[in-house]
Tab-separated table of C-alpha atoms and ligand atoms in Angstrom:
chain	number	residue	atom	x	y	z
A	1	MET	CA	-1.194	2.989	33.568
A	2	SER	CA	-1.381	-0.879	33.481
A	3	LYS	CA	0.319	-2.917	30.976
A	4	LEU	CA	-1.482	-5.355	28.799
A	5	LYS	CA	-2.552	-8.548	30.376
A	6	TYR	CA	-1.789	-11.145	27.680
A	7	VAL	CA	1.340	-12.594	26.180
A	8	GLU	CA	-0.024	-14.510	23.525
A	9	PRO	CA	-1.453	-12.604	20.458
A	10	ALA	CA	-5.158	-12.677	20.128
A	11	PRO	CA	-6.225	-15.533	18.014
A	12	ILE	CA	-7.683	-14.864	14.666
A	13	LYS	CA	-11.562	-15.386	14.838
A	14	ASP	CA	-12.236	-14.957	11.238
A	15	LYS	CA	-9.210	-15.737	8.835
A	16	SER	CA	-10.818	-13.898	5.955
A	17	ASN	CA	-11.238	-10.774	8.005
A	18	PRO	CA	-8.548	-8.310	6.876
A	19	PHE	CA	-9.081	-6.391	10.084
A	20	GLU	CA	-8.665	-9.203	12.299
A	21	SER	CA	-5.331	-10.411	10.451
A	22	MET	CA	-4.004	-6.836	10.782
A	23	MET	CA	-4.931	-6.989	14.675
A	24	SER	CA	-3.084	-10.126	15.052
A	25	ARG	CA	0.228	-8.539	14.167
A	26	PHE	CA	-0.670	-5.272	15.955
A	27	ASN	CA	-1.296	-7.319	18.999
A	28	ILE	CA	2.068	-8.950	19.034
A	29	ALA	CA	3.898	-5.851	18.584
A	30	ALA	CA	1.850	-3.892	21.250
A	31	GLU	CA	2.721	-6.621	23.672
A	32	LYS	CA	6.519	-6.566	22.795
A	33	LEU	CA	6.397	-2.796	23.235
A	34	GLY	CA	4.554	-3.254	26.470
A	35	LEU	CA	1.851	-0.875	25.376
A	36	ASP	CA	-0.536	0.089	28.074
A	37	ASP	CA	-4.093	-0.955	27.870
A	38	GLU	CA	-5.488	2.485	27.417
A	39	THR	CA	-3.365	3.286	24.596
A	40	TYR	CA	-3.829	-0.189	23.085
A	41	GLU	CA	-7.497	0.720	23.289
A	42	VAL	CA	-7.345	3.925	21.386
A	43	LEU	CA	-4.897	2.648	18.555
A	44	LYS	CA	-6.839	-0.291	17.792
A	45	SER	CA	-10.263	1.608	17.255
A	46	PRO	CA	-10.587	3.687	14.048
A	47	ALA	CA	-11.220	7.489	14.885
A	48	LYS	CA	-14.246	7.792	12.393
A	49	GLN	CA	-16.210	5.541	10.055
A	50	VAL	CA	-18.621	7.197	7.444
A	51	HIS	CA	-20.788	5.119	5.326
A	52	VAL	CA	-22.643	6.938	2.735
A	53	SER	CA	-25.493	6.089	0.116
A	54	LEU	CA	-24.914	7.484	-3.311
A	55	PRO	CA	-27.840	7.523	-5.690
A	56	ILE	CA	-26.516	7.832	-9.377
A	57	THR	CA	-28.482	8.425	-12.576
A	58	MET	CA	-27.058	5.560	-14.935
A	59	ASP	CA	-26.659	5.759	-18.596
A	60	ASN	CA	-29.738	4.205	-19.014
A	61	GLY	CA	-31.629	7.059	-16.883
A	62	LYS	CA	-32.538	4.783	-13.937
A	63	LYS	CA	-31.201	5.752	-10.417
A	64	LYS	CA	-28.972	3.286	-8.634
A	65	VAL	CA	-27.688	3.553	-5.085
A	66	PHE	CA	-24.024	2.714	-4.373
A	67	GLU	CA	-22.452	2.348	-1.110
A	68	GLY	CA	-19.287	4.398	0.038
A	69	TYR	CA	-17.000	4.324	2.850
A	70	ARG	CA	-14.273	6.431	4.398
A	71	VAL	CA	-12.536	5.169	7.614
A	72	ILE	CA	-10.118	7.520	9.358
A	73	HIS	CA	-8.282	5.136	11.501
A	74	SER	CA	-5.992	7.800	13.122
A	75	ASN	CA	-5.245	11.444	12.776
A	76	ILE	CA	-2.774	11.553	15.740
A	77	LEU	CA	0.410	12.406	13.289
A	78	GLY	CA	-1.519	14.634	11.213
A	79	PRO	CA	-4.124	14.824	8.679
A	80	SER	CA	-5.083	11.301	7.664
A	81	LYS	CA	-4.008	9.745	4.274
A	82	GLY	CA	-5.480	6.890	2.097
A	83	GLY	CA	-6.513	5.645	-1.216
A	84	VAL	CA	-10.030	5.366	-2.334
A	85	ARG	CA	-10.904	1.849	-3.923
A	86	PHE	CA	-13.553	0.933	-6.504
A	87	ASP	CA	-14.201	-2.495	-6.111
A	88	PRO	CA	-17.395	-4.797	-5.899
A	89	HIS	CA	-15.819	-6.657	-2.729
A	90	VAL	CA	-15.316	-3.471	-0.798
A	91	ASN	CA	-16.605	-3.782	2.685
A	92	ILE	CA	-16.187	-2.023	5.971
A	93	ASP	CA	-13.805	-4.503	7.592
A	94	GLU	CA	-11.406	-4.175	4.534
A	95	VAL	CA	-11.783	-0.569	4.664
A	96	LYS	CA	-11.079	-0.466	8.390
A	97	ALA	CA	-8.035	-2.610	7.869
A	98	LEU	CA	-6.578	-0.918	5.167
A	99	ALA	CA	-6.909	2.443	7.040
A	100	ALA	CA	-5.278	1.143	10.055
A	101	TRP	CA	-2.400	-0.078	7.705
A	102	MET	CA	-1.881	3.547	6.336
A	103	THR	CA	-1.457	4.717	9.903
A	104	TRP	CA	1.333	2.464	10.376
A	105	LYS	CA	2.918	2.802	6.815
A	106	CYS	CA	2.940	6.696	7.284
A	107	ALA	CA	4.506	6.040	10.920
A	108	VAL	CA	7.100	3.732	9.499
A	109	VAL	CA	8.552	6.523	7.241
A	110	ASP	CA	7.979	9.153	9.474
A	111	ILE	CA	5.868	11.356	7.497
A	112	PRO	CA	3.333	13.487	9.502
A	113	TYR	CA	0.066	11.894	8.304
A	114	GLY	CA	-2.490	9.683	10.097
A	115	GLY	CA	-4.069	6.821	8.085
A	116	ALA	CA	-7.356	6.437	6.384
A	117	LYS	CA	-8.947	4.331	3.377
A	118	GLY	CA	-12.149	4.861	1.466
A	119	GLY	CA	-14.081	2.909	-1.131
A	120	ILE	CA	-17.307	2.479	-3.165
A	121	LYS	CA	-18.791	-0.870	-3.522
A	122	CYS	CA	-18.963	-1.017	-7.374
A	123	ASN	CA	-17.533	-2.852	-10.392
A	124	PRO	CA	-15.576	0.104	-12.373
A	125	ARG	CA	-15.221	-2.289	-15.282
A	126	GLU	CA	-18.942	-2.257	-15.743
A	127	LEU	CA	-19.353	1.417	-15.390
A	128	SER	CA	-18.846	4.267	-18.154
A	129	ASP	CA	-16.570	7.137	-17.950
A	130	GLY	CA	-19.677	9.160	-17.099
A	131	GLU	CA	-21.042	6.880	-14.467
A	132	LYS	CA	-17.883	6.786	-12.774
A	133	GLU	CA	-17.370	10.714	-12.623
A	134	ARG	CA	-21.002	11.177	-11.341
A	135	LEU	CA	-20.253	8.444	-8.738
A	136	THR	CA	-16.633	10.059	-7.892
A	137	ARG	CA	-18.381	13.258	-7.579
A	138	ALA	CA	-21.213	12.334	-5.697
A	139	TYR	CA	-18.770	10.375	-3.132
A	140	THR	CA	-16.759	13.718	-2.885
A	141	LEU	CA	-19.806	15.942	-2.070
A	142	SER	CA	-20.990	13.403	0.434
A	143	LEU	CA	-17.517	13.563	2.245
A	144	ILE	CA	-17.084	17.178	1.793
A	145	ASP	CA	-16.668	17.872	5.708
A	146	VAL	CA	-14.507	14.867	6.014
A	147	PHE	CA	-11.839	15.592	3.200
A	148	GLY	CA	-9.617	18.627	3.343
A	149	LYS	CA	-5.990	19.374	2.902
A	150	ASP	CA	-5.455	19.811	6.493
A	151	LYS	CA	-8.068	16.990	7.510
A	152	ASP	CA	-8.270	13.989	5.137
A	153	ILE	CA	-6.484	13.428	1.985
A	154	PRO	CA	-7.545	10.820	-0.448
A	155	ALA	CA	-5.419	9.149	-3.237
A	156	PRO	CA	-5.877	6.433	-5.913
A	157	ASP	CA	-6.292	2.662	-5.016
A	158	MET	CA	-7.575	-0.621	-6.805
A	159	GLY	CA	-10.100	0.543	-9.567
A	160	THR	CA	-9.325	4.164	-9.440
A	161	SER	CA	-6.520	6.384	-11.097
A	162	ALA	CA	-5.431	9.858	-11.536
A	163	LYS	CA	-8.828	10.419	-13.684
A	164	GLU	CA	-10.961	9.849	-10.656
A	165	MET	CA	-8.713	12.332	-8.465
A	166	GLY	CA	-8.908	14.964	-11.031
A	167	TRP	CA	-12.654	14.732	-10.457
A	168	MET	CA	-12.419	14.751	-6.775
A	169	MET	CA	-10.253	17.766	-6.839
A	170	ASP	CA	-12.685	19.582	-9.041
A	171	GLU	CA	-15.825	18.621	-7.101
A	172	TYR	CA	-14.068	19.908	-4.182
A	173	SER	CA	-12.680	22.968	-5.339
A	174	LYS	CA	-16.127	24.110	-6.998
A	175	THR	CA	-17.980	23.555	-3.410
A	176	GLU	CA	-15.389	25.308	-1.484
A	177	GLY	CA	-15.281	28.134	-4.099
A	178	LYS	CA	-11.384	27.888	-4.589
A	179	THR	CA	-8.746	25.737	-6.460
A	180	GLU	CA	-7.746	23.051	-3.623
A	181	ALA	CA	-5.035	20.926	-5.193
A	182	ALA	CA	-3.690	19.555	-1.817
A	183	MET	CA	-6.907	18.014	-0.923
A	184	VAL	CA	-5.953	14.808	-2.913
A	185	THR	CA	-2.781	13.211	-4.392
A	186	GLY	CA	-2.133	11.022	-7.454
A	187	LYS	CA	-3.479	13.619	-9.646
A	188	PRO	CA	-2.670	14.157	-13.394
A	189	LEU	CA	0.517	16.060	-13.703
A	190	VAL	CA	-1.448	19.039	-15.411
A	191	LEU	CA	-3.425	19.546	-12.085
A	192	GLY	CA	-0.357	19.317	-9.822
A	193	GLY	CA	0.555	15.783	-9.662
A	194	SER	CA	4.238	14.975	-8.792
A	195	LEU	CA	6.796	13.828	-11.052
A	196	GLY	CA	7.816	10.333	-10.085
A	197	ARG	CA	4.374	9.347	-8.603
A	198	VAL	CA	3.623	6.446	-11.078
A	199	GLU	CA	6.746	4.474	-10.426
A	200	ALA	CA	7.282	5.660	-6.831
A	201	THR	CA	5.788	2.335	-5.182
A	202	GLY	CA	7.932	0.289	-7.367
A	203	ARG	CA	10.958	2.318	-6.776
A	204	GLY	CA	10.607	1.998	-3.094
A	205	VAL	CA	10.275	-2.055	-3.613
A	206	MET	CA	13.712	-1.662	-5.305
A	207	THR	CA	15.260	0.384	-2.796
A	208	THR	CA	14.012	-1.668	0.142
A	209	ALA	CA	14.989	-4.903	-1.803
A	210	LEU	CA	18.617	-3.693	-2.370
A	211	LYS	CA	18.968	-2.737	1.262
A	212	ALA	CA	17.756	-6.212	2.348
A	213	LEU	CA	20.148	-7.964	-0.309
A	214	GLU	CA	22.876	-6.191	1.146
A	215	LYS	CA	22.175	-7.560	4.683
A	216	ILE	CA	22.012	-11.103	3.434
A	217	SER	CA	25.363	-10.392	1.620
A	218	LEU	CA	23.887	-11.144	-1.940
A	219	THR	CA	25.277	-8.987	-4.539
A	220	PRO	CA	22.377	-7.603	-7.055
A	221	THR	CA	24.241	-8.752	-10.098
A	222	LYS	CA	24.431	-12.380	-8.489
A	223	ALA	CA	20.874	-12.308	-7.397
A	224	SER	CA	17.651	-13.663	-9.133
A	225	CYS	CA	14.138	-12.776	-8.518
A	226	VAL	CA	10.486	-13.568	-9.477
A	227	VAL	CA	7.641	-10.971	-9.379
A	228	GLN	CA	3.980	-12.029	-8.673
A	229	GLY	CA	1.604	-9.324	-10.354
A	230	PHE	CA	2.905	-7.122	-13.466
A	231	GLY	CA	0.656	-4.049	-12.879
A	232	ASN	CA	1.957	-0.427	-11.443
A	233	VAL	CA	4.061	-1.753	-8.641
A	234	GLY	CA	5.312	-5.125	-9.963
A	235	SER	CA	6.345	-3.833	-13.415
A	236	HIS	CA	8.449	-0.933	-12.169
A	237	ALA	CA	9.842	-2.935	-9.488
A	238	ALA	CA	11.126	-5.382	-11.921
A	239	LEU	CA	12.353	-2.960	-14.193
A	240	LEU	CA	14.412	-0.935	-11.705
A	241	LEU	CA	15.740	-4.156	-10.233
A	242	ALA	CA	16.904	-5.424	-13.427
A	243	GLU	CA	18.438	-2.321	-14.329
A	244	ARG	CA	20.625	-2.879	-11.068
A	245	GLY	CA	21.636	-6.206	-12.435
A	246	VAL	CA	18.959	-8.657	-10.773
A	247	LYS	CA	17.775	-11.444	-12.911
A	248	VAL	CA	14.123	-11.216	-12.873
A	249	LYS	CA	13.529	-14.865	-13.946
A	250	ALA	CA	9.705	-14.624	-13.912
A	251	ILE	CA	6.736	-12.344	-13.896
A	252	SER	CA	2.886	-13.172	-13.499
A	253	ASP	CA	-0.522	-11.376	-13.877
A	254	LEU	CA	-3.916	-12.834	-14.152
A	255	SER	CA	-3.187	-14.579	-17.172
A	256	GLY	CA	-0.401	-16.727	-15.845
A	257	ALA	CA	3.337	-16.690	-15.098
A	258	TYR	CA	6.128	-16.478	-17.497
A	259	TRP	CA	9.572	-18.002	-16.763
A	260	ASN	CA	12.900	-17.267	-18.445
A	261	ASP	CA	15.869	-18.861	-17.012
A	262	GLU	CA	18.259	-15.977	-18.774
A	263	GLY	CA	16.105	-13.188	-17.219
A	264	ILE	CA	12.900	-11.462	-18.702
A	265	ASP	CA	13.233	-8.716	-20.931
A	266	ILE	CA	11.140	-6.413	-18.492
A	267	GLN	CA	11.132	-3.123	-20.870
A	268	LYS	CA	9.921	-5.638	-23.506
A	269	ALA	CA	7.337	-7.100	-21.206
A	270	MET	CA	6.117	-3.516	-20.226
A	271	LYS	CA	5.624	-2.494	-23.883
A	272	TYR	CA	3.741	-5.684	-24.382
A	273	THR	CA	1.296	-5.218	-21.876
A	274	GLU	CA	0.774	-1.343	-22.725
A	275	SER	CA	-0.213	-2.730	-26.139
A	276	ASN	CA	-2.172	-5.755	-24.934
A	277	GLY	CA	-4.817	-4.239	-22.723
A	278	ARG	CA	-2.480	-4.278	-19.550
A	279	SER	CA	-2.318	-8.033	-19.808
A	280	LEU	CA	0.728	-10.532	-20.338
A	281	GLU	CA	-1.380	-13.137	-22.185
A	282	GLY	CA	0.368	-14.377	-25.087
A	283	PHE	CA	3.596	-13.063	-24.068
A	284	SER	CA	6.162	-15.167	-25.764
A	285	ASP	CA	9.612	-14.210	-24.099
A	286	GLY	CA	9.263	-16.751	-21.409
A	287	GLU	CA	7.916	-20.341	-20.787
A	288	LYS	CA	4.465	-20.338	-19.111
A	289	ILE	CA	4.266	-21.680	-15.647
A	290	THR	CA	1.604	-21.577	-13.045
A	291	ASN	CA	1.505	-18.733	-10.301
A	292	ALA	CA	1.841	-21.550	-7.825
A	293	GLU	CA	5.226	-22.657	-9.603
A	294	LEU	CA	6.119	-19.068	-9.677
A	295	LEU	CA	5.870	-18.516	-5.812
A	296	SER	CA	8.122	-21.817	-5.097
A	297	ALA	CA	10.533	-21.059	-7.710
A	298	LYS	CA	14.190	-21.516	-6.804
A	299	VAL	CA	15.441	-17.969	-6.875
A	300	ASP	CA	16.765	-15.399	-4.048
A	301	VAL	CA	13.991	-12.995	-3.922
A	302	LEU	CA	10.151	-13.150	-4.313
A	303	ILE	CA	8.217	-10.099	-4.742
A	304	PRO	CA	4.439	-10.584	-4.401
A	305	ALA	CA	3.031	-7.296	-5.930
A	306	ALA	CA	-0.238	-8.471	-6.918
A	307	MET	CA	-3.123	-8.565	-4.230
A	308	GLU	CA	-3.910	-9.799	-0.314
A	309	ASP	CA	-3.227	-13.172	0.847
A	310	ALA	CA	-1.056	-14.594	-2.044
A	311	ILE	CA	1.242	-16.258	0.555
A	312	THR	CA	-0.977	-18.468	2.639
A	313	ILE	CA	-0.371	-21.439	5.072
A	314	GLU	CA	-1.024	-23.873	1.948
A	315	ASN	CA	1.855	-22.645	0.057
A	316	ALA	CA	4.450	-20.807	2.220
A	317	GLY	CA	6.152	-24.368	3.278
A	318	SER	CA	7.167	-24.352	-0.631
A	319	ILE	CA	8.764	-21.178	-0.950
A	320	GLN	CA	12.653	-21.246	-1.747
A	321	ALA	CA	13.377	-17.715	-1.798
A	322	GLN	CA	15.854	-16.279	0.768
A	323	LEU	CA	14.169	-13.008	0.642
A	324	ILE	CA	10.398	-11.573	0.274
A	325	VAL	CA	9.786	-8.098	-0.528
A	326	GLU	CA	5.865	-7.252	-0.179
A	327	GLY	CA	4.940	-4.773	-3.034
A	328	ALA	CA	1.302	-5.656	-2.430
A	329	ASN	CA	-0.770	-4.767	0.661
A	330	GLY	CA	-1.122	-7.849	3.069
A	331	PRO	CA	0.291	-10.517	0.695
A	332	THR	CA	1.330	-12.733	3.408
A	333	SER	CA	-1.530	-14.355	5.766
A	334	ALA	CA	-1.030	-13.878	9.484
A	335	GLU	CA	-0.490	-17.648	9.965
A	336	ALA	CA	1.837	-17.928	6.866
A	337	ASP	CA	4.220	-15.670	8.728
A	338	THR	CA	5.266	-18.085	11.345
A	339	ILE	CA	6.121	-20.686	8.713
A	340	ILE	CA	8.238	-18.146	6.836
A	341	LYS	CA	9.829	-17.054	10.056
A	342	ASP	CA	10.975	-20.647	10.958
A	343	LYS	CA	12.203	-21.266	7.336
A	344	GLY	CA	14.697	-18.182	8.087
A	345	ILE	CA	13.269	-16.069	5.053
A	346	LEU	CA	13.677	-12.592	5.547
A	347	VAL	CA	10.777	-10.485	4.955
A	348	VAL	CA	10.630	-6.752	4.045
A	349	PRO	CA	6.849	-6.120	5.050
A	350	ASP	CA	4.423	-4.338	2.966
A	351	ILE	CA	4.149	-1.391	5.448
A	352	LEU	CA	7.931	-0.638	4.632
A	353	ALA	CA	8.480	-2.160	1.286
A	354	ASN	CA	5.682	-0.233	-0.586
A	355	ALA	CA	5.604	2.910	1.386
A	356	GLY	CA	7.446	4.688	-1.589
A	357	GLY	CA	3.981	5.457	-2.885
A	358	VAL	CA	2.577	7.371	0.112
A	359	THR	CA	6.143	8.978	0.473
A	360	VAL	CA	5.819	10.701	-3.033
A	361	SER	CA	2.286	11.207	-2.400
A	362	TYR	CA	3.404	13.465	0.626
A	363	PHE	CA	5.724	15.092	-1.556
A	364	GLU	CA	2.760	16.017	-4.085
A	365	TRP	CA	1.049	17.616	-1.175
A	366	VAL	CA	4.218	19.538	-0.073
A	367	GLN	CA	4.513	20.886	-3.586
A	368	ASN	CA	1.011	21.853	-3.930
A	369	ARG	CA	0.965	23.589	-0.572
A	370	LEU	CA	3.999	25.433	-1.659
A	371	GLY	CA	2.871	26.347	-5.377
A	372	TYR	CA	5.905	24.770	-6.587
A	373	LYS	CA	7.152	21.979	-8.568
A	374	TRP	CA	10.123	19.770	-7.940
A	375	GLU	CA	12.387	17.993	-10.345
A	376	LEU	CA	12.352	14.166	-10.683
A	377	ASP	CA	15.680	13.870	-9.297
A	378	ARG	CA	14.835	15.734	-6.198
A	379	VAL	CA	11.639	13.323	-5.542
A	380	GLN	CA	13.576	10.140	-6.293
A	381	ARG	CA	16.759	11.253	-3.873
A	382	ARG	CA	14.325	12.259	-1.201
A	383	SER	CA	12.105	9.322	-1.080
A	384	GLU	CA	15.246	7.013	-1.360
A	385	ARG	CA	16.685	8.414	1.790
A	386	ILE	CA	13.455	8.420	3.653
A	387	LEU	CA	12.876	4.677	2.618
A	388	GLY	CA	16.696	3.913	3.327
A	389	GLU	CA	16.379	5.272	7.023
A	390	ALA	CA	13.102	3.563	7.662
A	391	PHE	CA	14.770	0.159	6.505
A	392	ASP	CA	17.711	0.839	8.886
A	393	LYS	CA	15.256	1.900	11.712
A	394	VAL	CA	13.356	-1.380	11.121
A	395	PHE	CA	16.120	-3.844	10.624
A	396	ASN	CA	17.483	-2.341	13.978
A	397	THR	CA	14.466	-2.854	15.780
A	398	MET	CA	14.236	-6.490	14.390
A	399	LEU	CA	17.622	-7.082	15.970
A	400	ALA	CA	16.972	-5.153	19.254
A	401	TYR	CA	13.751	-7.212	20.084
A	402	GLY	CA	14.439	-10.576	18.288
A	403	VAL	CA	11.315	-10.253	16.164
A	404	SER	CA	10.793	-10.551	12.488
A	405	MET	CA	10.960	-7.450	10.222
A	406	ARG	CA	7.183	-7.333	10.000
A	407	ILE	CA	6.746	-7.201	13.768
A	408	ALA	CA	9.587	-4.743	13.944
A	409	ALA	CA	7.898	-2.327	11.517
A	410	TYR	CA	4.812	-2.518	13.711
A	411	ILE	CA	6.839	-1.703	16.907
A	412	VAL	CA	8.327	1.496	15.217
A	413	ALA	CA	5.047	2.688	13.802
A	414	ILE	CA	3.026	1.830	17.074
A	415	ASP	CA	5.733	3.375	19.338
A	416	LYS	CA	5.933	6.552	17.194
A	417	VAL	CA	2.135	6.915	17.170
A	418	ALA	CA	1.706	6.213	21.008
A	419	GLN	CA	4.552	8.673	21.893
A	420	THR	CA	2.654	11.415	19.876
A	421	MET	CA	-0.427	10.539	21.393
A	422	LYS	CA	1.254	10.865	24.880
A	423	TYR	CA	2.468	14.475	24.041
A	424	ARG	CA	-0.885	15.466	22.685
A	425	GLY	CA	-2.789	14.352	25.696
A	426	GLY	CA	-6.638	13.990	25.476
A	427	PHE	CA	-9.787	14.384	27.319
B	1	NAD	P1	-2.374	-3.058	-10.644
B	1	NAD	O1	-3.836	-3.044	-10.713
B	1	NAD	O2	-1.783	-2.144	-11.437
B	1	NAD	O3	-1.620	-4.285	-10.830
B	1	NAD	C1	-1.797	-5.769	-10.251
B	1	NAD	C2	-1.352	-6.818	-11.039
B	1	NAD	O4	-1.425	-8.127	-10.339
B	1	NAD	C3	-2.045	-6.947	-12.494
B	1	NAD	O5	-1.006	-7.450	-13.135
B	1	NAD	C4	-2.948	-8.332	-12.049
B	1	NAD	O6	-2.845	-8.860	-13.510
B	1	NAD	C5	-1.961	-9.072	-11.032
B	1	NAD	N1	-2.919	-10.114	-10.502
B	1	NAD	C6	-4.077	-9.926	-9.894
B	1	NAD	N2	-4.464	-11.068	-9.389
B	1	NAD	C7	-3.401	-11.953	-9.686
B	1	NAD	C8	-3.012	-13.364	-9.225
B	1	NAD	N3	-4.105	-14.108	-8.495
B	1	NAD	N4	-2.170	-13.688	-9.553
B	1	NAD	C9	-1.164	-13.209	-10.276
B	1	NAD	N5	-1.277	-11.822	-10.720
B	1	NAD	C10	-2.393	-11.234	-10.415
B	1	NAD	O7	-2.184	-2.734	-8.872
B	1	NAD	P2	-1.118	-2.082	-8.300
B	1	NAD	O8	-1.282	-0.615	-8.129
B	1	NAD	O9	0.174	-2.339	-9.268
B	1	NAD	O10	-1.031	-2.706	-6.925
B	1	NAD	C11	-0.742	-3.976	-6.678
B	1	NAD	C12	-0.637	-4.066	-5.071
B	1	NAD	O11	0.130	-3.066	-4.339
B	1	NAD	C13	-1.998	-3.850	-4.419
B	1	NAD	O12	-1.904	-4.860	-3.144
B	1	NAD	C14	-2.180	-2.419	-3.739
B	1	NAD	O13	-2.830	-2.404	-2.704
B	1	NAD	C15	-0.595	-2.557	-3.452
B	1	NAD	N6	0.062	-1.105	-3.245
B	1	NAD	C16	-0.023	-0.371	-4.628
B	1	NAD	C17	0.679	1.052	-4.501
B	1	NAD	C18	0.487	1.890	-5.684
B	1	NAD	O14	0.972	3.016	-5.687
B	1	NAD	N7	-0.108	1.436	-6.941
B	1	NAD	C19	0.944	1.312	-3.338
B	1	NAD	C20	1.087	0.556	-2.195
B	1	NAD	C21	0.507	-0.644	-2.078
C-alpha cells in the first residue's frame, strides 16, 4: 500500500467547521504514523450517517417537524458509542466531528467501542417535559435499527440528561419486547445507571491533571489553577483537585468569572449553584473578573471545561499557565495549538482528559450485561487505572515522536484502530 503523499497537514478550509478542525489534527497524526492511503480514506469517512425527520405533536396541539441525526463514525473496535445532543445549533458537520472524536477517545483509553454521536436540532429550554419525552421517543423509534447494545449505544450530551436516557431505554425496550438496559448509558441509577457516572468526567480530568503535574515537577499542594465552566465537568474537576491541595483561584460560567487569591471554596460554590438555577450569578466568595481575564490568569493550570473553541488564535498568546487540561470537547482551535506549543505549554488533550465519562459509561454497559452492580470504589479504582495507563502511553508517544500530547493521542488512537482494521480485513 502506498504511503500518504503529503507532508504538511491539509489546510483548514472552513475554520468554523468542527469536522475540518478535527481532520487537521488527524492529518498530522496520520502523516507522522505513516498511515497508508487506503486506511486513511476509511478512517476519515464516517461509516454511517442517518438523518431523520421527527413530527411531534406540541402541547398546543399543532405538529412540528424536528430534524435528528445519528452518525456512526466507526465500529471497527466494537459497537459505536456516543452522546445525543439537544441544541439549536446541531448540524451534520458538528455531529460528524463529535462522532470521530468518540472513535479516537475510546481508542485512546482502550475500551472496545467505536465512535458515534447524535443530535436533534431543537432548543430544549423551550420544550416542555412532555414535548421532550415525545421527541426522545420518536428519535429512538426512528433509529430502532441503528441502536442496540451490540450495535450503537447512545448516552447524554449537551441538553440531555439521565431522564432522556430513561425514555430511550423504555421506548427501545417496549419496541423490542424485552428490557434492554445496556442499549444506553448515563441512565438514572434505578434504571441501571452506574455509581460514579455523574462525577466520572471531572474525576478523569483530576487524574490526568495530577499525572501531568508530576511530569512538570509541580506538587499539587503548591499548584494553582483556574476552571472555565462550572457545570458537570468543571465543578467536579475543581472539587477533586481542591481536595488534593490544588488552589483553585477562579471558576466561571456564563454569568462571568470569580477570582479568590486564597482559593475558591468549591463545595460552597457547588451548593450555591445547586440552589441558584445552576448559575454562579451573584456568587460572593470571589471578585468578579471577565472570562478573558480568567483564561490569561497567572496560575499553573488552566482547565477549559465549558465549550468548543474557548482558546483561539486571539487569546492563546496571553495564556500564562504551564499546563492546560481540556475538560471540554474541542476547547482549543487547531490554529491556537501552534501558539500554545511554541509557548511550551503542556496540553492534556480532550480525547484523553475527558475520557473518564465514556470509561464509566463502559462500566455501566458491562454491569448491565452482567446483571450486576459494582461498588463505587471499584468504579473509581478501575477508571483511574485506565486513565493513568492511557496517560502514560500518550506521554511516551509524545516523547517518541517529538509531537504535542494532542497529536500523540491521535497517533495512539489511529494506530489502534488501523491495526484492528488490518486484522479484521474487509471486502
Ligand atoms: P454543563 O452544561 O454541565 O456545563 C457547562 C458549563 O460551562 C456551565 O457552567 C456554563 O455556564 C459554562 N459555560 C458555557 N459557555 C461558557 C462561556 N462562554 N464562558 C464560561 N463558561 C461557559 O456541561 P458539561 O457536561 O460540564 O460539559 C462541558 C464540556 O465538557 C462540553 O464541551 C462537553 O462536551 C464536555 N464533556 C462532557 C462530558 C460529561 O460527561 N458531562 C464528557 C466529556 C466531555
